[in-house]
Coordinates of C-alpha atoms and ligand atoms in Angstrom, one line a residue:
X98 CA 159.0 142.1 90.4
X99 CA 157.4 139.9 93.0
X100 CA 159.3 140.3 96.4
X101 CA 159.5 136.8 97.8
X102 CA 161.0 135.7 101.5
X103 CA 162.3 132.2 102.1
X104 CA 162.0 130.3 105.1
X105 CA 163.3 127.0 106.0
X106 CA 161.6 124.9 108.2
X107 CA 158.5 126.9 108.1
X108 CA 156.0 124.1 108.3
X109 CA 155.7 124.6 112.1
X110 CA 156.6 126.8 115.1
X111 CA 158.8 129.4 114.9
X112 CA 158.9 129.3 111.5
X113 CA 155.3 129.1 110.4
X114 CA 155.0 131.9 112.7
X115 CA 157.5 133.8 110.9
X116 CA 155.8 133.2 107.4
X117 CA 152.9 133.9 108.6
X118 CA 154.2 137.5 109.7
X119 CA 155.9 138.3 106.9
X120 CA 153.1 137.9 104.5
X121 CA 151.0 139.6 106.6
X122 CA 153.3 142.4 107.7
X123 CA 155.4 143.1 104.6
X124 CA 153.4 141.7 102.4
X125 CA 156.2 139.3 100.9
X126 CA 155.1 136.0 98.7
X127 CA 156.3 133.1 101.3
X128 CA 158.2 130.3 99.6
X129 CA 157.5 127.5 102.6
X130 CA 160.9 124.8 103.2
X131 CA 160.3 122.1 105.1
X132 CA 161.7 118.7 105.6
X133 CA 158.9 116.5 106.1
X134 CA 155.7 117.4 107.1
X135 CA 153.8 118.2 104.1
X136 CA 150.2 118.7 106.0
X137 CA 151.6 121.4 108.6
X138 CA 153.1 122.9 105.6
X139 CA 149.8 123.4 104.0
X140 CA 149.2 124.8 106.6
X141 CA 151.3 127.7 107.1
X142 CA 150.2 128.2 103.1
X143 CA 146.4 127.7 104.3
X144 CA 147.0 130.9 107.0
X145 CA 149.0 133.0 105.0
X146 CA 146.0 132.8 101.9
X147 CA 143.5 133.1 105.1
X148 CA 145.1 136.8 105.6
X149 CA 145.2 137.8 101.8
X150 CA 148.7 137.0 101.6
X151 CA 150.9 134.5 98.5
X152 CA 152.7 131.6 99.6
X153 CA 154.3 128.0 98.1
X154 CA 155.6 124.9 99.3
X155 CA 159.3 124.1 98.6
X156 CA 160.4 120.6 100.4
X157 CA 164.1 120.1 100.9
X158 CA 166.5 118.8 103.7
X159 CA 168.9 122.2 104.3
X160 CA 171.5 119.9 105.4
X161 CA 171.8 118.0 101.8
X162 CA 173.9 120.4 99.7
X163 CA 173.0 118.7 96.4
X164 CA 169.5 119.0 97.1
X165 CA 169.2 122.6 98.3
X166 CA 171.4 123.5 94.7
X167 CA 169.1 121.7 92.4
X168 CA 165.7 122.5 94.6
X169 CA 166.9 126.6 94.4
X170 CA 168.4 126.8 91.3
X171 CA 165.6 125.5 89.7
X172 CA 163.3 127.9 91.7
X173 CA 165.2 131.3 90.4
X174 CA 165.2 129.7 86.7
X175 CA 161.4 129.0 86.9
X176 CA 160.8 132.5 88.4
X177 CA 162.5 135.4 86.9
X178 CA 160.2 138.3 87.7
X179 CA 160.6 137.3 91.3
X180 CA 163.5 139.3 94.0
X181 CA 164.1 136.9 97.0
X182 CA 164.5 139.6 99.4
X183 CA 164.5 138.0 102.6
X184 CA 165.9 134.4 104.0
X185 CA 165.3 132.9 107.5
X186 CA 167.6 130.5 108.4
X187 CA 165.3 128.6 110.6
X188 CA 165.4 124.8 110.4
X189 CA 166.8 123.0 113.5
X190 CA 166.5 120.1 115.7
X191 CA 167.6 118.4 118.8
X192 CA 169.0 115.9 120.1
X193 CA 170.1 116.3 123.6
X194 CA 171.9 114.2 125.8
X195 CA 175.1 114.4 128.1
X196 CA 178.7 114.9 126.1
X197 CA 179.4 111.7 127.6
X198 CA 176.1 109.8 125.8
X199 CA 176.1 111.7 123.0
X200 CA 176.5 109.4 119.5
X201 CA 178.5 111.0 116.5
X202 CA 174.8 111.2 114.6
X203 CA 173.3 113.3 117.3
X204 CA 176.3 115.7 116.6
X205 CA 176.5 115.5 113.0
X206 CA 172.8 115.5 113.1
X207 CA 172.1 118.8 114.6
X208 CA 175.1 120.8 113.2
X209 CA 174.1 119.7 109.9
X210 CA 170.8 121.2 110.1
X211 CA 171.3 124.3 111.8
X212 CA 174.9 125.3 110.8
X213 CA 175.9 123.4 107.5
X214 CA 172.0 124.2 106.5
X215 CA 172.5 128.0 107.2
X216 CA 175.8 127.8 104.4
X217 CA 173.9 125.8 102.1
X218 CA 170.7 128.3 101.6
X219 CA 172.8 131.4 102.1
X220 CA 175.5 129.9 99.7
X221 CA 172.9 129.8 97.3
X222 CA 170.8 133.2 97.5
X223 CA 174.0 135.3 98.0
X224 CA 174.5 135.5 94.4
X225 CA 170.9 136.4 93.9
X226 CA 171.1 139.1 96.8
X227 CA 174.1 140.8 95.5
X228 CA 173.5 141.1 91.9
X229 CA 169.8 142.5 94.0
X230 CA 171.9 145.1 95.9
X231 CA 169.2 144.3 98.6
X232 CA 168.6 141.3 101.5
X233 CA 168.7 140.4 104.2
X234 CA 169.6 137.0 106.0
X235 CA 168.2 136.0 109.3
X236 CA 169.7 133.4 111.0
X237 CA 167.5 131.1 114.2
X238 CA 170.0 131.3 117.0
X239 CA 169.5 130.2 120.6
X240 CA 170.7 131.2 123.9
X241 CA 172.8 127.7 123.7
X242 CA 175.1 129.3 121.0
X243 CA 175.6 132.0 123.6
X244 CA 175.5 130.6 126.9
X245 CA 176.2 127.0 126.4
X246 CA 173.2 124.5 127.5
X247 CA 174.7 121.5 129.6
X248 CA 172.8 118.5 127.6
X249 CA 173.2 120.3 124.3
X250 CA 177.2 119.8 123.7
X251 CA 175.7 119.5 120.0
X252 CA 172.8 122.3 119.5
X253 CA 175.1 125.1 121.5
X254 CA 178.1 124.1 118.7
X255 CA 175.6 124.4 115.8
X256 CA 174.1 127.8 117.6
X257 CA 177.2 129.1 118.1
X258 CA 178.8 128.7 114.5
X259 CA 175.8 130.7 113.6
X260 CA 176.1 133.4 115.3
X261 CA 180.0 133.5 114.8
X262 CA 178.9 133.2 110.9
X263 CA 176.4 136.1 111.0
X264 CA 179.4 138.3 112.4
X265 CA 181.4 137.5 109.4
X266 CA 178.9 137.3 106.5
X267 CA 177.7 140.7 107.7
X268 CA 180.9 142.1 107.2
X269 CA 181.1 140.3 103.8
X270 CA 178.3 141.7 102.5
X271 CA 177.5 145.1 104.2
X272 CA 178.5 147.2 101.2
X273 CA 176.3 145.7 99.1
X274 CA 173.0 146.7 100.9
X275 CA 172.5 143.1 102.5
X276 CA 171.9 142.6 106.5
X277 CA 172.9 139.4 108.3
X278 CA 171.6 138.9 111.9
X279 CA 171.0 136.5 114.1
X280 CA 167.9 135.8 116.4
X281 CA 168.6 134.1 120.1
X282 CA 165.3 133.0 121.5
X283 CA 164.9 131.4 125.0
X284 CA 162.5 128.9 126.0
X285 CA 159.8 129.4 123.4
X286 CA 156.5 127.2 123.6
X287 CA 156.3 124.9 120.3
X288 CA 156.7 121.1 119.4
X289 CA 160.6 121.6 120.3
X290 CA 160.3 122.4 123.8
X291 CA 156.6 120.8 124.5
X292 CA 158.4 117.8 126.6
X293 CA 160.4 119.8 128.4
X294 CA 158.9 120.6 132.2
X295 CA 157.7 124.4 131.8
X296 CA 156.3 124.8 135.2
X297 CA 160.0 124.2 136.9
X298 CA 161.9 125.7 133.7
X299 CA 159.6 129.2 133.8
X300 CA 160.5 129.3 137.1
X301 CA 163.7 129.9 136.0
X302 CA 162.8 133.1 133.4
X303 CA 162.5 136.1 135.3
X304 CA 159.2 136.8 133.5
X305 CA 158.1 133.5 134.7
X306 CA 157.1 132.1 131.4
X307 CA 158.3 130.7 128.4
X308 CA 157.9 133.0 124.9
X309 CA 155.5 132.7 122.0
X310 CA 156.1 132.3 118.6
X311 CA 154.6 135.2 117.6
X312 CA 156.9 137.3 119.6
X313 CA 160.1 135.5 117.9
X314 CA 158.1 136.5 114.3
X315 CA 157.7 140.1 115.5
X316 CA 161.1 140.3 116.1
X317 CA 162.4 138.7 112.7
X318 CA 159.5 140.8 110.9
X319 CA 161.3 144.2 112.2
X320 CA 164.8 142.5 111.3
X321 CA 163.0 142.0 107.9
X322 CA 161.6 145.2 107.1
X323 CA 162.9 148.7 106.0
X324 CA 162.9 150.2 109.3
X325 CA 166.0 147.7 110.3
X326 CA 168.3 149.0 107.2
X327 CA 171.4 149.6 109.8
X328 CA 171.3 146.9 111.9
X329 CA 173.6 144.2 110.6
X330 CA 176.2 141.4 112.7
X331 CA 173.8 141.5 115.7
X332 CA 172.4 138.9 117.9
X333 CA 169.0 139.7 119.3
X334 CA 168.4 138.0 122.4
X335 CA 164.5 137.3 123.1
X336 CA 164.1 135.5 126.2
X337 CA 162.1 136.9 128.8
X338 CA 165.3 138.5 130.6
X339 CA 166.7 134.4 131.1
X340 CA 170.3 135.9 130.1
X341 CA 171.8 138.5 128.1
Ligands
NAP1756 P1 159.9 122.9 115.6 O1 158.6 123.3 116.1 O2 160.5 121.5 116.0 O3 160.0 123.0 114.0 C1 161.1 122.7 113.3 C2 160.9 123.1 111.8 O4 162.1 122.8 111.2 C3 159.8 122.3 111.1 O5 159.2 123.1 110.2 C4 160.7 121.2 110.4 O6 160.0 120.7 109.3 C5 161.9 122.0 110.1 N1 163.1 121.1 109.8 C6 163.7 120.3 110.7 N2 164.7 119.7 110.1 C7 164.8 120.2 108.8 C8 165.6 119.9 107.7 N3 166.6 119.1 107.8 N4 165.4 120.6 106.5 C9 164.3 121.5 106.4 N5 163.5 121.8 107.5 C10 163.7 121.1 108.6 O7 161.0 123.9 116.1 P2 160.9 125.4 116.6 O8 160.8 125.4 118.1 O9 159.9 126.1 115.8 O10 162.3 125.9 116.3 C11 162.6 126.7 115.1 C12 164.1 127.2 115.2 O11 164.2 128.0 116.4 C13 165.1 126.1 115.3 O12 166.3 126.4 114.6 C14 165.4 126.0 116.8 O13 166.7 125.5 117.1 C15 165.3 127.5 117.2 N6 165.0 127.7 118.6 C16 163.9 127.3 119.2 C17 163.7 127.5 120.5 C18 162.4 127.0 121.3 O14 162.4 127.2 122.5 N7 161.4 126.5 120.6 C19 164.6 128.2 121.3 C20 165.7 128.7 120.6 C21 165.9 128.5 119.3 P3 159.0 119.4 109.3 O15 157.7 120.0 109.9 O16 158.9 119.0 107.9 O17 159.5 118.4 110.3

């Protein structure tokens, strides 16, 4: 039975990070979402095989329900020796601007991805987890869904439902050997946050600088692994001390 771990939006960032990690530190075959970029996707595959580990490609928008059903379904039919055992909810994008400016597609936009994304893959791979008796679902939070960013009306909703969703599922799904958590990183260095100004917004971090990717991927590959077998409904904050 080949042990397999999904993550959406791992073409880049935090989430080719997290591939990256947990091929190389559990030694689970990768299956690669994305939405668009099909080089960076490559590759993630490309550093994964670089470090002995498996991985594959799987293109899909998280936010098309349709899609994700027929683009998963067809992946469990076509492999039935292999046990997803691990999903990172990890797609997301902005699209900042004040309540005020902010057009009903900038909403829709980033809830869809983040939030209705999150119900659509773990929808899916519940089934699969349960009749498993094992999983475990980790969902890309943010300090917006805790705090609440001024200029992100949209991405703190979206962060938010998430981790109000991890709360629940967990409790859904505790008996049956599956953990839910959620992940709340700061400012973390990647293609998200490379216009914002990091010289005046480290300022603000009381370790005076913004996180790497890597740390985030160390943090979901201990969520991932054995050793984190009773810790379910939590939201890890990873943020350089910027608020807890
Ligand atoms: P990023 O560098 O912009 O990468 C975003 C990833 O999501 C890419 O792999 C992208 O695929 C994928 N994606 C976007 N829309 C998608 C869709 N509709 N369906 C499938 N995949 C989609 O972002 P990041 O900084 O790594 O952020 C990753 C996650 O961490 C996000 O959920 C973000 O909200 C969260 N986060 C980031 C920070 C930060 O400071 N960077 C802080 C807190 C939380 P393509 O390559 O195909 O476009």
């Amino acid at each position: 039975m080949k042990k397999c771990a999904l993550v959406t939006g791992g073409s880049r960032g935090i989430g080719r990070a997290v591939a990256v990690a947990l091929a190389a530190d559990l030694g689970l075959h990768v299956i690669i979402n994305y939405a668009s970029n099909d080089d960076a996707a490559n590759e993630t595959k490309r550093l994964i095989e670089e470090k002995g580990g498996t991985a594959e490609l799987l293109k899909f928008q998280v936010q098309d329900h349709a899609e994700v059903e027929a683009k998963l379904s067809t992946w469990l039919k076509n492999n039935p020796e292999s046990k997803v055992h691990v999903l990172v909810n990890n797609a997301g994008i902005t699209r900042d601007n004040l309540m005020v400016f902010m057009e009903e597609s900038d909403f829709d936009d980033v809830v869809q991805t983040s939030l209705k994304g999150m119900y659509n893959v773990t929808r899916h791979l519940l089934q699969h987890f349960v009749r498993n008796r094992s999983g475990r679902v980790i969902n890309m939070a943010s300090l917006s869904g805790l705090k609440g960013v001024p200029g992100q009306v949209n991405y703190s909703a979206a962060k938010g439902g998430m981790i109000a969703a991890t709360k629940a599922l967990a409790q859904e799904v505790a008996k049956r050997k599956i953990t839910v958590n959620a992940v709340a990183p700061g400012f973390i260095t990647s293609d998200m946050t490379e216009d914002l100004n990091e010289d005046e917004l480290k300022k603000l971090v009381p370790m005076n600088r913004f996180g790497q990717v890597q740390e985030v991927a160390d943090l979901v590959s201990f969520l991932a692994s054995d050793k984190a077998a009773y810790i379910t409904g939590e939201v890890i904050n990873i943020n350089g001390g910027l608020y807890s």
